Coordinates of C-alpha atoms in Angstrom, one line a residue:
M210 CA 0.0 0.0 0.0
A211 CA 2.8 2.4 0.9
K212 CA 4.6 1.7 -2.3
S213 CA 1.5 2.4 -4.5
K214 CA 0.9 5.7 -2.6
K215 CA 4.6 6.7 -3.2
S216 CA 4.3 5.9 -6.9
L217 CA 1.1 7.9 -7.1
V218 CA 2.8 10.9 -5.6
S219 CA 5.7 10.7 -8.0
L220 CA 3.2 10.3 -10.9
K221 CA 1.4 13.5 -9.8
K222 CA 4.8 15.2 -9.6
S223 CA 5.6 14.0 -13.1
L224 CA 2.3 15.2 -14.4
K225 CA 2.9 18.6 -12.9
E226 CA 6.3 18.9 -14.6
L227 CA 4.8 17.7 -17.9
N228 CA 2.0 20.3 -17.5
A229 CA 4.6 23.0 -17.0
I230 CA 6.5 21.9 -20.1
V231 CA 3.3 21.9 -22.1
N232 CA 2.4 25.3 -21.0
K233 CA 5.8 26.6 -21.9
A234 CA 5.7 25.0 -25.3
G235 CA 2.2 26.4 -25.8
K236 CA 3.5 29.9 -25.1
N237 CA 6.5 29.4 -27.5
L238 CA 4.1 28.0 -30.1
G239 CA 2.0 31.2 -29.8
V240 CA 5.1 33.3 -30.3
V241 CA 6.1 31.2 -33.4
K242 CA 2.5 31.5 -34.8
S243 CA 2.6 35.3 -34.5
L244 CA 6.0 35.4 -36.1
L245 CA 4.7 33.3 -39.0
K246 CA 1.7 35.6 -39.3
N247 CA 4.0 38.7 -39.4
A248 CA 6.3 37.0 -41.9
E249 CA 3.2 36.2 -44.1
K250 CA 2.1 39.8 -44.0
A251 CA 5.6 41.1 -44.8
T252 CA 5.9 38.8 -47.9
K253 CA 2.4 39.6 -49.2
S254 CA 2.9 43.4 -49.3

């Protein structure tokens, strides 16, 4: 029982870290998307 609880805690920790990475990636993706949009506008005009 103690072992499964420990693994559950570490799983939650891993999920938190993964979530942070995903959020960071999402922000970076937003930046990339806006850069692409700006590049598109620049090449069209």
